[in-house]
Amino acid sequence: MKNILVTGGAGFIGSNFIRYLFGPGGFKGRVVNLDKLTYAGNPENLLDVARAQKGRYAFVKGDICDFKLLAKLFKKYKFDGVAHFAAESHVDRSIFGPKDFIETNIHGTFALLETARQAWGGRKDARFHHISTDEVYGSLGRTGKFKETTPYDPRSPYSASKASSDHLVMAYHHTYGLPVTISNCSNNYGPFHFPEKLIPLVILNALAGKPLPVYGDGLQVRDWLYVEDHCAAIWRVMKRGRPGETYNVGGNCEMKNIDVVKGICAALEKYAPAAANPALAGKAYAGLITYVKDRPGHDRRYAIDFSKIRRELGWRPSVTFKEGLERTVKWYLANGGWVLHVQSGAYRKWLRKNYNR
Ligand code: NAD
Ligand code: DAU
């Protein structure tokens, strides 16, 4: 691949992926980042890349649902690779209002697939990689893990929209021979994570002396993966994954939510002790933990069997949860300016309206 279209590259995982491509990924070609800049997209996430990669990195503000724009970009840049991240990604928001999820995640994926099909004809040397989620498989009981063969059973508007887009991607392979791959990954965490999601929300609320909201009994399980490990997996699948195949990606790191929150409090006590933080007024960070009303339809447990990508492509997670969490906490402590920017404006208003926070 020489010319890659990254959609949603101004978001959390997409921006980490572009940085990875130009760094450890060793990519020598050109990247075009197409992003609508919703509340979750922030070009500031890639300022370093934009400066260092002049001529090899371009940003285009636009919507993946816009057929005309897509056709123009495919013609101009002659893409031979697509890494499709753009999506509405937050389960809670999909419960408050599913419309944008249906538009971007389903219609937007369709627009991209159709444009790639028209631009590539019967080409087999290109690659359309769709970034998806383990949530399409539904919820696990106490045992077992999601495999690529686990039947789909999405249970939130978010996961239903992602499941729908996965089916469209595979349909384009089987019907038109489009050279596609899909990766279904578990929960990511790391730098540039928007602070509506559990880990960054808890870090920033703790530093501000605000309650740390734990949904329901806090015993739900997620399988956490450091974002750079996910980026490495995606790049491997794009380069060497078999067309028409799905690869599950996970962290081998099942954690109960309450233990994640306690782990964050412990990491904060190490790097920014509560005793020296005036917002805590003498409390420990763990003293802020507050059980709140559960998320409707909250999936109980996710866990990924990633033996296929390990066996076929030699990928495995490399960063332990303890190490990844410490890196993440240190990143948020060092990037107060970024935090201030993403917490202003639309995000603040949404929090007040929906959570009265
Ligand atoms: P994010 O919300 O941080 O970023 C999404 C990006 O997409 C933003 O930059 C946003 O502006 C852009 N976008 C939204 N609608 C758009 C549109 N119509 N046109 C163009 N751009 C648009 O999301 P994320 O956490 O980085 O997730 C990226 C992808 O990875 C998503 O497809 C998500 O389903 C998938 N995924 C995420 C996780 C996770 O833990 N975060 C895990 C597995 C899979
Ligand atoms: O599994 C992959 C998915 O992980 C991705 O597809 C999604 O895009 C991504 O947002 C993430 O979904 P989750 O719903 O698992 O992530 P979130 O950070 O919102 O929540 C993680 C867990 O923490 C979940 O069980 C809900 C719980 N939670 C979340 C928030 C925001 C809380 O207990 N309190 C909170 O305030």
PDB file of C-alpha atoms in Angstrom, residues 38-165:
ATOM      1  CA  THR A  38     -17.562  15.610  15.710  1.00  0.00           C
ATOM      2  CA  TYR A  39     -17.256  16.301  19.438  1.00  0.00           C
ATOM      3  CA  ALA A  40     -14.849  13.305  19.518  1.00  0.00           C
ATOM      4  CA  GLY A  41     -12.526  14.426  16.736  1.00  0.00           C
ATOM      5  CA  ASN A  42      -9.648  16.757  17.452  1.00  0.00           C
ATOM      6  CA  PRO A  43      -6.928  17.683  14.916  1.00  0.00           C
ATOM      7  CA  GLU A  44      -4.770  18.639  17.902  1.00  0.00           C
ATOM      8  CA  ASN A  45      -4.304  14.857  18.405  1.00  0.00           C
ATOM      9  CA  LEU A  46      -2.018  14.883  15.351  1.00  0.00           C
ATOM     10  CA  LEU A  47      -0.186  18.210  15.514  1.00  0.00           C
ATOM     11  CA  ASP A  48       3.190  16.450  15.813  1.00  0.00           C
ATOM     12  CA  VAL A  49       2.472  14.232  12.787  1.00  0.00           C
ATOM     13  CA  ALA A  50       1.199  17.155  10.690  1.00  0.00           C
ATOM     14  CA  ARG A  51       4.458  19.025  11.409  1.00  0.00           C
ATOM     15  CA  ALA A  52       6.842  16.091  10.919  1.00  0.00           C
ATOM     16  CA  GLN A  53       5.183  14.481   7.867  1.00  0.00           C
ATOM     17  CA  LYS A  54       4.594  17.434   5.532  1.00  0.00           C
ATOM     18  CA  GLY A  55       3.790  16.049   2.068  1.00  0.00           C
ATOM     19  CA  ARG A  56       3.029  12.591   3.436  1.00  0.00           C
ATOM     20  CA  TYR A  57       0.075  13.486   5.665  1.00  0.00           C
ATOM     21  CA  ALA A  58      -3.051  15.426   4.692  1.00  0.00           C
ATOM     22  CA  PHE A  59      -6.143  16.231   6.724  1.00  0.00           C
ATOM     23  CA  VAL A  60      -9.569  16.598   5.074  1.00  0.00           C
ATOM     24  CA  LYS A  61     -12.567  17.743   7.108  1.00  0.00           C
ATOM     25  CA  GLY A  62     -15.588  15.880   5.779  1.00  0.00           C
ATOM     26  CA  ASP A  63     -18.268  13.280   6.275  1.00  0.00           C
ATOM     27  CA  ILE A  64     -17.890   9.624   5.271  1.00  0.00           C
ATOM     28  CA  CYS A  65     -21.567   9.708   4.215  1.00  0.00           C
ATOM     29  CA  ASP A  66     -20.713  12.234   1.457  1.00  0.00           C
ATOM     30  CA  PHE A  67     -20.474  10.179  -1.761  1.00  0.00           C
ATOM     31  CA  LYS A  68     -19.273  13.101  -3.890  1.00  0.00           C
ATOM     32  CA  LEU A  69     -16.434  13.924  -1.546  1.00  0.00           C
ATOM     33  CA  LEU A  70     -15.397  10.267  -1.305  1.00  0.00           C
ATOM     34  CA  ALA A  71     -15.325   9.868  -5.090  1.00  0.00           C
ATOM     35  CA  LYS A  72     -13.244  13.048  -5.402  1.00  0.00           C
ATOM     36  CA  LEU A  73     -10.741  11.877  -2.780  1.00  0.00           C
ATOM     37  CA  PHE A  74     -10.374   8.393  -4.295  1.00  0.00           C
ATOM     38  CA  LYS A  75      -9.716   9.975  -7.697  1.00  0.00           C
ATOM     39  CA  LYS A  76      -7.272  12.554  -6.422  1.00  0.00           C
ATOM     40  CA  TYR A  77      -5.228  10.369  -4.055  1.00  0.00           C
ATOM     41  CA  LYS A  78      -5.520   6.956  -5.759  1.00  0.00           C
ATOM     42  CA  PHE A  79      -5.981   5.097  -2.503  1.00  0.00           C
ATOM     43  CA  ASP A  80      -4.904   1.482  -2.411  1.00  0.00           C
ATOM     44  CA  GLY A  81      -5.666   1.085   1.309  1.00  0.00           C
ATOM     45  CA  VAL A  82      -8.510   2.150   3.585  1.00  0.00           C
ATOM     46  CA  ALA A  83      -8.393   1.969   7.391  1.00  0.00           C
ATOM     47  CA  HIS A  84     -11.958   2.692   8.415  1.00  0.00           C
ATOM     48  CA  PHE A  85     -12.210   3.971  12.004  1.00  0.00           C
ATOM     49  CA  ALA A  86     -14.837   6.724  11.657  1.00  0.00           C
ATOM     50  CA  ALA A  87     -17.822   5.973  13.856  1.00  0.00           C
ATOM     51  CA  GLU A  88     -19.970   7.134  16.672  1.00  0.00           C
ATOM     52  CA  SER A  89     -18.288   5.079  19.384  1.00  0.00           C
ATOM     53  CA  HIS A  90     -19.906   5.657  22.777  1.00  0.00           C
ATOM     54  CA  VAL A  91     -22.517   3.147  24.015  1.00  0.00           C
ATOM     55  CA  ASP A  92     -24.151   5.615  26.443  1.00  0.00           C
ATOM     56  CA  ARG A  93     -24.665   8.187  23.682  1.00  0.00           C
ATOM     57  CA  SER A  94     -26.231   5.505  21.460  1.00  0.00           C
ATOM     58  CA  ILE A  95     -28.775   4.910  24.216  1.00  0.00           C
ATOM     59  CA  PHE A  96     -29.592   8.628  24.549  1.00  0.00           C
ATOM     60  CA  GLY A  97     -29.855   9.087  20.757  1.00  0.00           C
ATOM     61  CA  PRO A  98     -29.141   6.354  18.164  1.00  0.00           C
ATOM     62  CA  LYS A  99     -29.677   8.427  14.970  1.00  0.00           C
ATOM     63  CA  ASP A 100     -26.068   9.502  14.374  1.00  0.00           C
ATOM     64  CA  PHE A 101     -24.965   5.912  14.992  1.00  0.00           C
ATOM     65  CA  ILE A 102     -27.187   4.617  12.222  1.00  0.00           C
ATOM     66  CA  GLU A 103     -26.061   7.375   9.865  1.00  0.00           C
ATOM     67  CA  THR A 104     -22.324   7.264  10.349  1.00  0.00           C
ATOM     68  CA  ASN A 105     -21.771   3.641  11.304  1.00  0.00           C
ATOM     69  CA  ILE A 106     -24.119   2.069   8.749  1.00  0.00           C
ATOM     70  CA  HIS A 107     -24.738   4.589   5.950  1.00  0.00           C
ATOM     71  CA  GLY A 108     -21.184   5.930   6.169  1.00  0.00           C
ATOM     72  CA  THR A 109     -19.659   2.457   5.907  1.00  0.00           C
ATOM     73  CA  PHE A 110     -21.915   1.724   2.945  1.00  0.00           C
ATOM     74  CA  ALA A 111     -20.806   4.944   1.198  1.00  0.00           C
ATOM     75  CA  LEU A 112     -17.147   4.015   1.672  1.00  0.00           C
ATOM     76  CA  LEU A 113     -17.614   0.440   0.472  1.00  0.00           C
ATOM     77  CA  GLU A 114     -19.519   1.540  -2.602  1.00  0.00           C
ATOM     78  CA  THR A 115     -16.929   4.207  -3.459  1.00  0.00           C
ATOM     79  CA  ALA A 116     -14.063   1.725  -3.029  1.00  0.00           C
ATOM     80  CA  ARG A 117     -15.870  -0.806  -5.218  1.00  0.00           C
ATOM     81  CA  GLN A 118     -16.339   1.732  -7.989  1.00  0.00           C
ATOM     82  CA  ALA A 119     -12.789   3.058  -7.737  1.00  0.00           C
ATOM     83  CA  TRP A 120     -11.064  -0.326  -7.485  1.00  0.00           C
ATOM     84  CA  GLY A 121     -13.134  -2.359  -9.960  1.00  0.00           C
ATOM     85  CA  GLY A 122     -11.948  -5.951  -9.603  1.00  0.00           C
ATOM     86  CA  ARG A 123      -8.567  -4.991  -8.095  1.00  0.00           C
ATOM     87  CA  LYS A 124      -7.212  -7.549  -5.656  1.00  0.00           C
ATOM     88  CA  ASP A 125      -4.024  -5.747  -4.547  1.00  0.00           C
ATOM     89  CA  ALA A 126      -5.874  -3.074  -2.524  1.00  0.00           C
ATOM     90  CA  ARG A 127      -7.190  -3.430   1.029  1.00  0.00           C
ATOM     91  CA  PHE A 128     -10.321  -2.159   2.796  1.00  0.00           C
ATOM     92  CA  HIS A 129      -9.868  -2.705   6.515  1.00  0.00           C
ATOM     93  CA  HIS A 130     -12.859  -2.180   8.796  1.00  0.00           C
ATOM     94  CA  ILE A 131     -12.209  -1.536  12.505  1.00  0.00           C
ATOM     95  CA  SER A 132     -14.925  -3.127  14.590  1.00  0.00           C
ATOM     96  CA  THR A 133     -15.693  -4.187  18.106  1.00  0.00           C
ATOM     97  CA  ASP A 134     -16.151  -7.270  20.276  1.00  0.00           C
ATOM     98  CA  GLU A 135     -19.551  -5.826  21.301  1.00  0.00           C
ATOM     99  CA  VAL A 136     -21.118  -7.321  18.149  1.00  0.00           C
ATOM    100  CA  TYR A 137     -20.940 -10.726  19.869  1.00  0.00           C
ATOM    101  CA  GLY A 138     -23.184  -9.691  22.779  1.00  0.00           C
ATOM    102  CA  SER A 139     -22.488 -10.586  26.401  1.00  0.00           C
ATOM    103  CA  LEU A 140     -20.690 -13.594  27.930  1.00  0.00           C
ATOM    104  CA  GLY A 141     -21.574 -15.595  31.043  1.00  0.00           C
ATOM    105  CA  ARG A 142     -18.921 -16.463  33.619  1.00  0.00           C
ATOM    106  CA  THR A 143     -16.869 -18.596  31.213  1.00  0.00           C
ATOM    107  CA  GLY A 144     -15.889 -18.676  27.550  1.00  0.00           C
ATOM    108  CA  LYS A 145     -14.431 -16.136  25.129  1.00  0.00           C
ATOM    109  CA  PHE A 146     -15.543 -14.544  21.869  1.00  0.00           C
ATOM    110  CA  LYS A 147     -14.139 -16.326  18.815  1.00  0.00           C
ATOM    111  CA  GLU A 148     -14.442 -15.211  15.183  1.00  0.00           C
ATOM    112  CA  THR A 149     -17.137 -17.894  14.816  1.00  0.00           C
ATOM    113  CA  THR A 150     -19.267 -16.676  17.768  1.00  0.00           C
ATOM    114  CA  PRO A 151     -22.722 -15.736  16.423  1.00  0.00           C
ATOM    115  CA  TYR A 152     -23.503 -12.022  16.355  1.00  0.00           C
ATOM    116  CA  ASP A 153     -25.837 -10.860  19.150  1.00  0.00           C
ATOM    117  CA  PRO A 154     -25.529  -7.052  19.446  1.00  0.00           C
ATOM    118  CA  ARG A 155     -27.509  -5.542  22.317  1.00  0.00           C
ATOM    119  CA  SER A 156     -27.080  -1.740  22.214  1.00  0.00           C
ATOM    120  CA  PRO A 157     -27.837   0.650  19.346  1.00  0.00           C
ATOM    121  CA  TYR A 158     -24.053   1.167  19.082  1.00  0.00           C
ATOM    122  CA  SER A 159     -23.216  -2.528  18.781  1.00  0.00           C
ATOM    123  CA  ALA A 160     -26.165  -3.149  16.452  1.00  0.00           C
ATOM    124  CA  SER A 161     -24.894  -0.402  14.134  1.00  0.00           C
ATOM    125  CA  LYS A 162     -21.367  -1.872  14.179  1.00  0.00           C
ATOM    126  CA  ALA A 163     -22.738  -5.382  13.541  1.00  0.00           C
ATOM    127  CA  SER A 164     -24.675  -4.037  10.594  1.00  0.00           C
ATOM    128  CA  SER A 165     -21.563  -2.395   9.147  1.00  0.00           C
TER     129      SER A 165
END
